[in-house]
Coordinates of C-alpha atoms and ligand atoms in Angstrom, one line a residue:
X306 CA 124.7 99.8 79.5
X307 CA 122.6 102.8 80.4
X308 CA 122.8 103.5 83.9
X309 CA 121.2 106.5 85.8
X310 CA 119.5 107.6 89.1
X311 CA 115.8 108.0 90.5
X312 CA 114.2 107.8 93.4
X313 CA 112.0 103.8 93.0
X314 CA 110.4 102.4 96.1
X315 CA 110.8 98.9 96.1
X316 CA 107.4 97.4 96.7
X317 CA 106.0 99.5 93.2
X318 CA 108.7 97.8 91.1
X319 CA 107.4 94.3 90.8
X320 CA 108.5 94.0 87.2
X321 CA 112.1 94.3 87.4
X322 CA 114.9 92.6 89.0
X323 CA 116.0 94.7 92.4
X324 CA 119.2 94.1 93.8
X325 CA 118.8 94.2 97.6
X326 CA 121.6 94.2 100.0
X327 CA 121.5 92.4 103.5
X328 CA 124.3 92.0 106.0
X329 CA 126.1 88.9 107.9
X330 CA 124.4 89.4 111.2
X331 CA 120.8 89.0 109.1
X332 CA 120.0 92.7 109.3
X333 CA 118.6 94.0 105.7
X334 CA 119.5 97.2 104.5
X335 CA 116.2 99.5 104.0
X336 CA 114.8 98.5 100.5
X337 CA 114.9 94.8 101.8
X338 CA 113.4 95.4 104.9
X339 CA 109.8 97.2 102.8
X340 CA 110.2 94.1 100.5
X341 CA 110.4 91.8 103.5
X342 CA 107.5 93.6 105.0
X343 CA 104.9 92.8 101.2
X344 CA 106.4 89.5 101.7
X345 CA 105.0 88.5 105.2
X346 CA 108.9 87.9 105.8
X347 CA 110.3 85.7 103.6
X348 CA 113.4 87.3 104.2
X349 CA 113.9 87.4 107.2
X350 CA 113.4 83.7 107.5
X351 CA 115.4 82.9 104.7
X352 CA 118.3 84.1 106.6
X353 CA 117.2 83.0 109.9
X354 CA 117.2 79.6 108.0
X355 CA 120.9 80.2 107.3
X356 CA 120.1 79.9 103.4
X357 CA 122.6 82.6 102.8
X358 CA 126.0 84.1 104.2
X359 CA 125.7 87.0 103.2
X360 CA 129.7 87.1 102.7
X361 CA 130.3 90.6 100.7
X362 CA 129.5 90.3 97.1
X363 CA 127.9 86.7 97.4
X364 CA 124.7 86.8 95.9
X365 CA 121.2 85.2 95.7
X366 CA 118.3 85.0 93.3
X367 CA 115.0 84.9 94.2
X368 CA 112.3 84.4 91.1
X369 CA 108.5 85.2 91.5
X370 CA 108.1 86.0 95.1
X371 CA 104.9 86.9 97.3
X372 CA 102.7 85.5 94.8
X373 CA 104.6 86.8 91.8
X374 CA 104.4 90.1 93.7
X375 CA 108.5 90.8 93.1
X376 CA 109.5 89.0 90.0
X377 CA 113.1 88.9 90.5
X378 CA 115.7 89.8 93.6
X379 CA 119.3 89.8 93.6
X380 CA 120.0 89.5 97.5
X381 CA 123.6 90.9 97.3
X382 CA 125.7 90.1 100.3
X383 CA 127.2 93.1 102.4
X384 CA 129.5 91.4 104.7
X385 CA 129.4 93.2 108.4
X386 CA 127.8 96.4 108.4
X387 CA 130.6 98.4 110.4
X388 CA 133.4 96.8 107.7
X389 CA 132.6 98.1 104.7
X390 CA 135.3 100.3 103.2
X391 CA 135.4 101.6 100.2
X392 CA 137.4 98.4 98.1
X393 CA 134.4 96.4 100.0
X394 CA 131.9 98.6 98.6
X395 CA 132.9 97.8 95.1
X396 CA 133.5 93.9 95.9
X397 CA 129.4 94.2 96.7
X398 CA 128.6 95.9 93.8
X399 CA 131.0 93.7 91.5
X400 CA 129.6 90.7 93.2
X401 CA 125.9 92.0 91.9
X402 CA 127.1 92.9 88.6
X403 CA 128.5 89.6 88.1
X404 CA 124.8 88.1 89.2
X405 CA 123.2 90.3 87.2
X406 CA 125.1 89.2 84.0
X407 CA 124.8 85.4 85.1
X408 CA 121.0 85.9 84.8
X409 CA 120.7 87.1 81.8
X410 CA 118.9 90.3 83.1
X411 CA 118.1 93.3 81.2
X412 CA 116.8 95.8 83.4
X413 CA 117.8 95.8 87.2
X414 CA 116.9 98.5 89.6
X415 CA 120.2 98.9 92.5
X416 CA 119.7 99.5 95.8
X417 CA 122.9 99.1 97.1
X418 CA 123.2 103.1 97.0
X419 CA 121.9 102.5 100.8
X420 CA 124.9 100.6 102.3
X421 CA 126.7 102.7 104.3
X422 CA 130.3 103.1 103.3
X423 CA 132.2 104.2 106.4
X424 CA 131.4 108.1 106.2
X425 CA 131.0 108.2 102.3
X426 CA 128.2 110.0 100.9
X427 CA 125.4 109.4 98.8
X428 CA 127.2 110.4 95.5
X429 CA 130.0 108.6 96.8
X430 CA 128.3 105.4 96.7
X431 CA 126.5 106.6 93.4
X432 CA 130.0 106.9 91.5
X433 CA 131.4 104.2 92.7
X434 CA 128.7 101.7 91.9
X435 CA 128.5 103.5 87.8
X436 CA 132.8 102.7 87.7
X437 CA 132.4 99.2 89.8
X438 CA 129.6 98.2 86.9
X439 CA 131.6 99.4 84.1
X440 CA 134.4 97.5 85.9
X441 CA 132.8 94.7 86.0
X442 CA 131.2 94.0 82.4
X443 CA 134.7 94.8 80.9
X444 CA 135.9 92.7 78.6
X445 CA 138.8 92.6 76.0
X446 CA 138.1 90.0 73.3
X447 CA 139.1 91.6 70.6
X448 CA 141.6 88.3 69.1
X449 CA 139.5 86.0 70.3
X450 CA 137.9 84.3 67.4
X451 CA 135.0 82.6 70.1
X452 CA 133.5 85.7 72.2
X453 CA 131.7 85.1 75.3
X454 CA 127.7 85.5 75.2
X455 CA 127.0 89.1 75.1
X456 CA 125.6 91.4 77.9
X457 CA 122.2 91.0 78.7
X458 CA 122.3 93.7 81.1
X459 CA 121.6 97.1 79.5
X460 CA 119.9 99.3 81.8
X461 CA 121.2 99.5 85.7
X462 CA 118.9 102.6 87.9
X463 CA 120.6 103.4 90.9
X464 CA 117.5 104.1 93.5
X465 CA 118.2 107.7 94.7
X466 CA 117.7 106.9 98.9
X467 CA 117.6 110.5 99.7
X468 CA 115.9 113.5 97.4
X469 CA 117.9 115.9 99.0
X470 CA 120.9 114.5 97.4
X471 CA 119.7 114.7 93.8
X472 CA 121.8 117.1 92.5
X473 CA 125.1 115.8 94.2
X474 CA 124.2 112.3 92.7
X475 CA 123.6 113.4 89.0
X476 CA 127.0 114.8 89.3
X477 CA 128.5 111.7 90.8
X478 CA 126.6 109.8 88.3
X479 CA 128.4 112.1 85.4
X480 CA 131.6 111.9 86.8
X481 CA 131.3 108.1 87.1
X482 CA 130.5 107.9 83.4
X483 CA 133.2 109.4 82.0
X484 CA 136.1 108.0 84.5
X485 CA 133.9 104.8 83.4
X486 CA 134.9 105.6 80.0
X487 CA 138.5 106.9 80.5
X488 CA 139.1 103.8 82.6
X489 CA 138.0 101.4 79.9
X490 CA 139.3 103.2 76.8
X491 CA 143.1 103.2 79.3
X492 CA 142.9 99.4 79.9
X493 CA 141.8 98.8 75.6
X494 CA 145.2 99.9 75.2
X495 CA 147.1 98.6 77.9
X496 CA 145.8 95.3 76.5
X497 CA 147.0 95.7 73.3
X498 CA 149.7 94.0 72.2
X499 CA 152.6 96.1 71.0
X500 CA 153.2 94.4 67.6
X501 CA 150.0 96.8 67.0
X502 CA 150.1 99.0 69.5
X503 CA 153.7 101.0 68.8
X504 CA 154.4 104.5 68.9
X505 CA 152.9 105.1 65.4
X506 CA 149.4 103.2 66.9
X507 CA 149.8 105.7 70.0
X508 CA 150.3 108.5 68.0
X509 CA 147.1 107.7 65.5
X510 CA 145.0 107.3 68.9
X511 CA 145.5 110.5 70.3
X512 CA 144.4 111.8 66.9
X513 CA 141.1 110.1 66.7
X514 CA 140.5 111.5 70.3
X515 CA 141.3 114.9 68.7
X516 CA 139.2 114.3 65.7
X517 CA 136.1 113.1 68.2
X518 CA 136.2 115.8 70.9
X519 CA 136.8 119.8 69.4
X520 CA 138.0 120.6 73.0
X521 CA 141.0 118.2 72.1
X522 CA 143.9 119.3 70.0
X523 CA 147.1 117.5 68.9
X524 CA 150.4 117.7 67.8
X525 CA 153.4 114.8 67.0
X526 CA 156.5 115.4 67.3
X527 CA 158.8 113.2 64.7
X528 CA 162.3 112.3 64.6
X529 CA 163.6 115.1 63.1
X530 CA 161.9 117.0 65.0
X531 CA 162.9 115.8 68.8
X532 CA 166.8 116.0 66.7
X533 CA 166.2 119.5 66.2
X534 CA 165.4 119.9 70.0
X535 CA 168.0 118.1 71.1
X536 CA 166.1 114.9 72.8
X537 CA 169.1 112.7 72.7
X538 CA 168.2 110.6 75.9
X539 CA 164.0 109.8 74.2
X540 CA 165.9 109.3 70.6
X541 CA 168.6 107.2 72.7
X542 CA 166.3 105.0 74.1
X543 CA 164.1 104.7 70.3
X544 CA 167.7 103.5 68.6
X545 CA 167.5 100.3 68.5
X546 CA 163.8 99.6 67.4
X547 CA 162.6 100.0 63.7
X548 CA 159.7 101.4 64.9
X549 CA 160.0 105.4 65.0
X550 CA 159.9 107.4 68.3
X551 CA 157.1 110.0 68.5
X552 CA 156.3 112.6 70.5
X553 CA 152.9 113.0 71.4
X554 CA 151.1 116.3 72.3
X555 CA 147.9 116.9 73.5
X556 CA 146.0 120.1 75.0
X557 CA 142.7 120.4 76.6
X558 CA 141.1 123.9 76.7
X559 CA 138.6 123.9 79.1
X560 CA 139.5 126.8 80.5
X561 CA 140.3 130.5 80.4
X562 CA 143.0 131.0 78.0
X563 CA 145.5 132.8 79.9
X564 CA 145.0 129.8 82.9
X565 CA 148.5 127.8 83.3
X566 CA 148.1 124.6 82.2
X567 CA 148.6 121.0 84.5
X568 CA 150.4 119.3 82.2
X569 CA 150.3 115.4 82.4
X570 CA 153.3 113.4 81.4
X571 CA 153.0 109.1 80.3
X572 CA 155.6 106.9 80.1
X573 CA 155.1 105.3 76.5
X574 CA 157.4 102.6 76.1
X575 CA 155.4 100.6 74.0
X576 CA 157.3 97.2 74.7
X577 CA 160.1 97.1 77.1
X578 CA 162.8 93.8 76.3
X579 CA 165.5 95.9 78.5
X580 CA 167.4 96.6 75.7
X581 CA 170.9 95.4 75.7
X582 CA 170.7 95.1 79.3
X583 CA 168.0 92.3 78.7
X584 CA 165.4 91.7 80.8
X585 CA 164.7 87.7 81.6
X586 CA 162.7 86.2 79.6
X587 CA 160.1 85.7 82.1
X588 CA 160.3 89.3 83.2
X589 CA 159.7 90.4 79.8
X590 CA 155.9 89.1 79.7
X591 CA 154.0 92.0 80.7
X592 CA 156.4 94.7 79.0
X593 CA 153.6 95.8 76.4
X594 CA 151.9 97.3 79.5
X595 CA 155.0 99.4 79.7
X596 CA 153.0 102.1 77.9
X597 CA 150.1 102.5 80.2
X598 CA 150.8 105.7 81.8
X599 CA 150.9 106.5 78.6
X600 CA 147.1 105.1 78.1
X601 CA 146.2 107.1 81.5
X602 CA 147.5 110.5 79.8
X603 CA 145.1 109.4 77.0
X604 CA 142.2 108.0 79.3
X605 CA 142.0 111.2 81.3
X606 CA 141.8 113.0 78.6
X607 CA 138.6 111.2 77.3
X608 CA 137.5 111.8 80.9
X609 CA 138.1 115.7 81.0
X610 CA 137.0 116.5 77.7
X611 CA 133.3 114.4 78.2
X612 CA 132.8 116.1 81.4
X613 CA 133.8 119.1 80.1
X614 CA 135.9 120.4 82.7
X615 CA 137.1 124.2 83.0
X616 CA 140.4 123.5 83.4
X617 CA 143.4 123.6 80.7
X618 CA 145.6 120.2 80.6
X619 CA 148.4 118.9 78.4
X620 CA 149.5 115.7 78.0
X621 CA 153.0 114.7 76.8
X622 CA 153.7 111.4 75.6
X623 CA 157.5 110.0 74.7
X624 CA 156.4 107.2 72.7
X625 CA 159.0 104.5 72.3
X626 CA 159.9 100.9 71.7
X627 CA 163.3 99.6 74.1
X628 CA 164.7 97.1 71.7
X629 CA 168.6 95.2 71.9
X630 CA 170.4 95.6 68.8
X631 CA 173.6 96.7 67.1
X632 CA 171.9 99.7 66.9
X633 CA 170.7 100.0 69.8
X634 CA 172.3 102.1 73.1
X635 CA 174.6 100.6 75.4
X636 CA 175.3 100.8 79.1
X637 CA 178.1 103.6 79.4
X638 CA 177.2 105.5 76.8
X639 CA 176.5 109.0 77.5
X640 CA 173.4 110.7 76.2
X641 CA 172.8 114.4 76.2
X642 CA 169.0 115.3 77.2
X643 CA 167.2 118.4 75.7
X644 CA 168.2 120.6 78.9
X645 CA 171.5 120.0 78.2
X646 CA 172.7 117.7 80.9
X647 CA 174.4 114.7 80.2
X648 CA 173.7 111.2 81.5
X649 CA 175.3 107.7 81.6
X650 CA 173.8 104.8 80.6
X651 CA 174.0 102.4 83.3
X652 CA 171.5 100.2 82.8
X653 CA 169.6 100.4 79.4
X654 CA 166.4 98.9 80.9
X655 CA 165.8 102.3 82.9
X656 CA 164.8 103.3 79.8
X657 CA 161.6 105.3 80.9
X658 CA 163.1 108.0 82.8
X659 CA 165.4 108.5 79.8
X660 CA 161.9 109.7 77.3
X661 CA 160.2 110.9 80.3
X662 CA 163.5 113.4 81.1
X663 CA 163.1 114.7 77.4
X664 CA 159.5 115.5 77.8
X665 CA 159.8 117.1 80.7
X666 CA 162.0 119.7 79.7
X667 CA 159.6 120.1 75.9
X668 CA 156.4 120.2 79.0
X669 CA 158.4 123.6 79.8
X670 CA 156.9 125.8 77.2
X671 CA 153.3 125.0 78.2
X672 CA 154.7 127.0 81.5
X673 CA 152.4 124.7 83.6
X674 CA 151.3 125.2 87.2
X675 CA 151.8 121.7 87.9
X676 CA 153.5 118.9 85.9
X677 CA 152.1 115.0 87.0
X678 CA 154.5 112.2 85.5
X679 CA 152.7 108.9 85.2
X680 CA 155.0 106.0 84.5
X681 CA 155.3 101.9 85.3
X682 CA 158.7 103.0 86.1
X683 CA 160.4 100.5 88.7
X684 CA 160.0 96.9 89.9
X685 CA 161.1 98.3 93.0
X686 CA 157.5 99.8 94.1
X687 CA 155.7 96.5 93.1
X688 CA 158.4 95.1 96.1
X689 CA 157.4 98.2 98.1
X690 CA 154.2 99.0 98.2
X691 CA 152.4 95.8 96.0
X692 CA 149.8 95.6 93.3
X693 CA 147.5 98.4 95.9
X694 CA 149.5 101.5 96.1
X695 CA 151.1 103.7 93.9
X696 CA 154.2 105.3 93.9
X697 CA 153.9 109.3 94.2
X698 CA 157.0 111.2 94.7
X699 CA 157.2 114.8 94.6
X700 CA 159.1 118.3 95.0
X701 CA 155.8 120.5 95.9
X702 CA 154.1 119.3 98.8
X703 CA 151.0 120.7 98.6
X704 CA 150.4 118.6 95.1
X705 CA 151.6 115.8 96.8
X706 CA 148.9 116.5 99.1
X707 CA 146.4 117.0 96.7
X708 CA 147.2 113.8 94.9
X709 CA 147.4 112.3 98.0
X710 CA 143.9 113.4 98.8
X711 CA 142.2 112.9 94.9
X712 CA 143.5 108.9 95.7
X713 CA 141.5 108.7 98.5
X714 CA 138.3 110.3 97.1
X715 CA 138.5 108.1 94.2
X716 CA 139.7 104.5 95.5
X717 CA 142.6 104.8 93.6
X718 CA 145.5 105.5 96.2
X719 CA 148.6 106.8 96.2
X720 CA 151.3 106.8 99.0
X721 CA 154.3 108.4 99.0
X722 CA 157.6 108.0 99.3
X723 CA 160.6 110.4 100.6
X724 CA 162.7 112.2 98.0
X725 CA 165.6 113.6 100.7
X726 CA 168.6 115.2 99.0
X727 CA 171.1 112.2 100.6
X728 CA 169.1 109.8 97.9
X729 CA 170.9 112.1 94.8
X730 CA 174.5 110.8 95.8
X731 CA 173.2 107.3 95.0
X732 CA 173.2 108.6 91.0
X733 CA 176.6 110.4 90.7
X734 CA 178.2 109.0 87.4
X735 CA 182.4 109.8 87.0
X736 CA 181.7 110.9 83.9
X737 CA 178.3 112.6 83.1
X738 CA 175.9 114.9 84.8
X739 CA 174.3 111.7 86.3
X740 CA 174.0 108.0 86.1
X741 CA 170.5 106.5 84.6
X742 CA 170.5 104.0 87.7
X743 CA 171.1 104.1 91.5
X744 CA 172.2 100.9 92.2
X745 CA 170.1 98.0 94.5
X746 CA 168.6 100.2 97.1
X747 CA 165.6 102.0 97.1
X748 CA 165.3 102.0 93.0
X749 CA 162.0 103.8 93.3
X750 CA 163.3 107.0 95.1
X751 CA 166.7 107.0 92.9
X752 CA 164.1 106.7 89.8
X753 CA 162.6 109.8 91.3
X754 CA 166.0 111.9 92.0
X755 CA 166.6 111.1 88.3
X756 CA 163.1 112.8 87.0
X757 CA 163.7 115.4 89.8
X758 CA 166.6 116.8 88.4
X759 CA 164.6 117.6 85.2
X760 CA 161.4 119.3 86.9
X761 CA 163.9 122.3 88.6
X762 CA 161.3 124.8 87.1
X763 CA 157.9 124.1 87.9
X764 CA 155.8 122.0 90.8
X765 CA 156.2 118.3 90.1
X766 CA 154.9 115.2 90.6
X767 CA 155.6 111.7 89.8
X768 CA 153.4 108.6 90.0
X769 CA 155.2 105.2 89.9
X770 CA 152.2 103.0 88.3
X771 CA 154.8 99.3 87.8
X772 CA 152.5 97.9 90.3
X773 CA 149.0 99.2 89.7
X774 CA 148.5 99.8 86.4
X775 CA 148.3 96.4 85.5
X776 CA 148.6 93.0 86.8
X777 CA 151.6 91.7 84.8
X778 CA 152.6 88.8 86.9
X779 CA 151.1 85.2 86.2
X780 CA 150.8 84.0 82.6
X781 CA 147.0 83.7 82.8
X782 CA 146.3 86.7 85.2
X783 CA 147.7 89.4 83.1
X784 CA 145.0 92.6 82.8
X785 CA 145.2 96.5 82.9
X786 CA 143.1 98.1 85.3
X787 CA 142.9 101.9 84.4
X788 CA 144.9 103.3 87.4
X789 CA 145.7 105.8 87.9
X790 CA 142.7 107.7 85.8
X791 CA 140.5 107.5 88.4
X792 CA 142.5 109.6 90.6
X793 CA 143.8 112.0 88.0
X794 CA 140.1 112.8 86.7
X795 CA 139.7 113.7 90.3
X796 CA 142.4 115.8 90.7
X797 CA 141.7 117.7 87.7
X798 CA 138.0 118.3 89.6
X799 CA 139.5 119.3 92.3
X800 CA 141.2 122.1 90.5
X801 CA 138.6 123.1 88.0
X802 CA 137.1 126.7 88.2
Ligands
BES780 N1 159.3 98.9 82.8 C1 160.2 98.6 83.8 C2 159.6 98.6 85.2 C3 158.6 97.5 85.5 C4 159.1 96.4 86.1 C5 157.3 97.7 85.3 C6 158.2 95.4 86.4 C7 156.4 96.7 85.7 C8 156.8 95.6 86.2 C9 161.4 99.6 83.8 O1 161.7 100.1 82.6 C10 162.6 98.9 84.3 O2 163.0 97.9 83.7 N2 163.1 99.3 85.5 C11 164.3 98.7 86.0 C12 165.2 99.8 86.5 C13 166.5 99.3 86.9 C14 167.3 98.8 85.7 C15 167.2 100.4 87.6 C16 163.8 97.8 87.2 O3 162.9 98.2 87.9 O4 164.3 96.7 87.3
MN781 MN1 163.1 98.9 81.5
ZN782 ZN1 160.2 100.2 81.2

């Protein structure tokens, strides 16, 4: 789908479909108001009529009107005028999407760049109707051997309200594109199952990103190699599955050479069973998404490197399968990490913050200003904060902030959580440096203390993504949805020169 923006009045474009929004209280945003107007106000009496709702995102087609004049409208419902926030915005603009592909149409021209979102901008709007369409065409069909009809829908034009704004609006439009792309290319491998998707499949991905952007480099770490550094708590974890641990490395060089890097750390557990603290066999559906911060590392990177970004990144990847076993690690074992403290293996199901310890002591020698762990890391923050926030923890306010802040712009929010000193007690082990679990109570935070104790040397911050990476729940509802790329990209344009 091609989408882009221009300024189109309404009443020239007979030949296309334009998709028009009007609100509950029969008011019509401007477009539909000059196409009311060439229509003697067939509109306005249609509603008046009470032929539509107008709900947000219902829609209405409307074939050869005014004498043929308008050949096709999408009325798109806006819901109340005053009410639309941001996650209504995109239910409109899904809701026309949607339409649009139920027609069969080709070429649509989108108005809904008028609706006022709260105090958004123009480019606001712009962006978010480029992600929403992407969002809403995606499919992943790949094992299917019957596909659903293809898209007819290959060209969306956003109409550009105010000239003015041009330039802010191409940008948005960019931006949107390549999140669009990040997003999509993060939920391909979410989806994936992980009898192909294992480390090795990780591994050969972030070297066909390599191979198709020149701004991408990479380097993966085997076995032997994370031996030689000493990542006993990444190669504890990786015991028990016949599938080898890597280490993935990626760098972005966007930027001045000499510029510290913001190094961006996934959780790649490629399936999660628990280990021989076994998860439920219901809780265990959903575990191949276990790897999708992993995909957001990868995602973003496809994000930065088509916008071109000046800005240097890494990304770090502890690729893993958790597998029971006689080989595999126990609870009570006691694992020494590469920085040289030791842990207990309480439970072996909190396996990510064991490979996400051991990369963030390798993320060290990038001597980043700011290291961002990513990581479906605890149930506990689906029982917090749901499927709409995620998790951020951190030891450097002002990131927090800025993360914080980069959520919001991007409709991908964050909210965080406290990480007081009196939380550490809760993973004292008798007989190592630290305990891999902190009992019942506030599992999130304790997760956090854990990873904490391994950033001592730079600015650090950690997104729990258990809830909002994916929906994992319900047999038949199961989906990744990109988070959190959206919000990265944006804090990575935040901090671009
Ligand atoms: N991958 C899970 C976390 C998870 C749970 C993600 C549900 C998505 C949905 C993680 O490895 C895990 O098992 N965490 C344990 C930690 C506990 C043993 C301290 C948990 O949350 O139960
Ligand atoms: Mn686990
Ligand atoms: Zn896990």
């Amino acid at each position: 789908m091609k989408i882009s923006v221009e300024a189109i009045q309404p009443e020239k474009q007979t030949k296309h479909c334009l998709v028009i929004g009007v609100y509950s209280n029969q008011a019509l945003t401007g477009s539909a108001k000059a196409i009311d107007k060439q229509c003697g106000g067939y509109l306005t009496k249609l509603l008046k009529n009470g032929a539509f709702d107008a709900k947000a995102g219902e829609t209405l087609p409307l074939y050869h009107l005014a004498n043929g004049e308008f050949e096709h409208l999408l009325l798109v419902g806006c819901g109340e005028a005053d009410k639309i926030t941001p996650m209504v915005f995109r239910k409109i603009v899904t809701g026309a999407i949607k339409g649009l592909v139920s027609s069969k149409t080709a070429k649509a021209i989108c108005y809904l760049s008028e609706v006022t979102v709260g105090k958004e901008t123009l480019a606001f709007n712009v962006r978010q109707i480029t992600e929403t369409a992407f969002e809403a065409i995606y499919r992943f069909e790949q094992f299917k051997s019957k596909k659903s009809d293809s898209i007819a829908l290959k060209e969306l034009i956003i109409h550009l309200s105010d000239e003015s704004e041009k330039a802010a609006c191409k940008k948005a439009l960019n931006e949107g594109l390549a999140i669009a792309a990040g997003v999509a290319y993060t939920k391909d491998l979410g989806n994936m199952p992980s009898n192909i998707c294992t480390p090795t499949y990780l591994a050969k991905e972030a070297e066909a990103l390599a191979k198709a952007y020149p701004s991408i480099k990479v380097n993966v770490l085997e076995e032997k190699d994370m031996q030689k550094l000493g990542m006993g708590a990444l190669l504890g974890v990786s015991q028990g599955s016949d599938e080898p641990a890597k280490l993935i490395c990626l760098e972005y060089q966007g930027g001045n050479k000499k510029t510290a890097p913001i190094a961006l750390i996934g959780k790649g557990v490629t399936f999660d069973t628990g280990g021989n603290s076994i998860k439920p066999a219901d809780s265990m559906v959903g575990m191949k998404y276990d790897m999708c911060g992993a995909a957001s590392v990868l995602g973003t990177m496809k994000a930065l490197a088509e916008l071109k970004l000046a800005i240097n990144v890494v990304g770090v990847i502890p690729a893993v399968e958790n597998m029971p076993g006689g080989k595999a690690y126990k609870p009570e074992d006691i694992l020494t990490s590469m920085s040289g403290k030791t842990i207990e293996v309480i439970s072996t199901d909190a396996e990510g913050r064991l490979a996400l310890c051991d990369a963030m002591t390798y993320a060290e020698r990038y001597k980043p200003a700011s290291v961002i762990t990513i990581a479906t890391l605890t149930g506990a923050v689906v029982i917090g904060l749901g499927f709409h926030a995620t998790g951020l923890l951190s030891n450097h306010e002002p990131l927090a902030k800025s993360l914080l802040k980069a959520g919001l712009a991007s409709n991908d929010r964050a909210w965080q959580l406290p990480l007081w000193e009196e939380y550490q007690e809760q993973i004292k082990s008798p007989f190592a440096d630290m305990a891999n679990t902190g009992g019942r109570t506030a599992g999130t935070i304790t997760a956090g203390c854990f990873l904490s104790r391994f950033a001592e040397n730079y600015h650090w911050a950690h997104l729990d993504v258990a809830g909002t990476a994916a929906m994992m729940m319900g047999t038949n509802e199961r989906k990744a949805t990109g988070r959190p790329v959206p919000m990265l990209v944006q804090y990575l344009i935040d901090h671009a020169t």
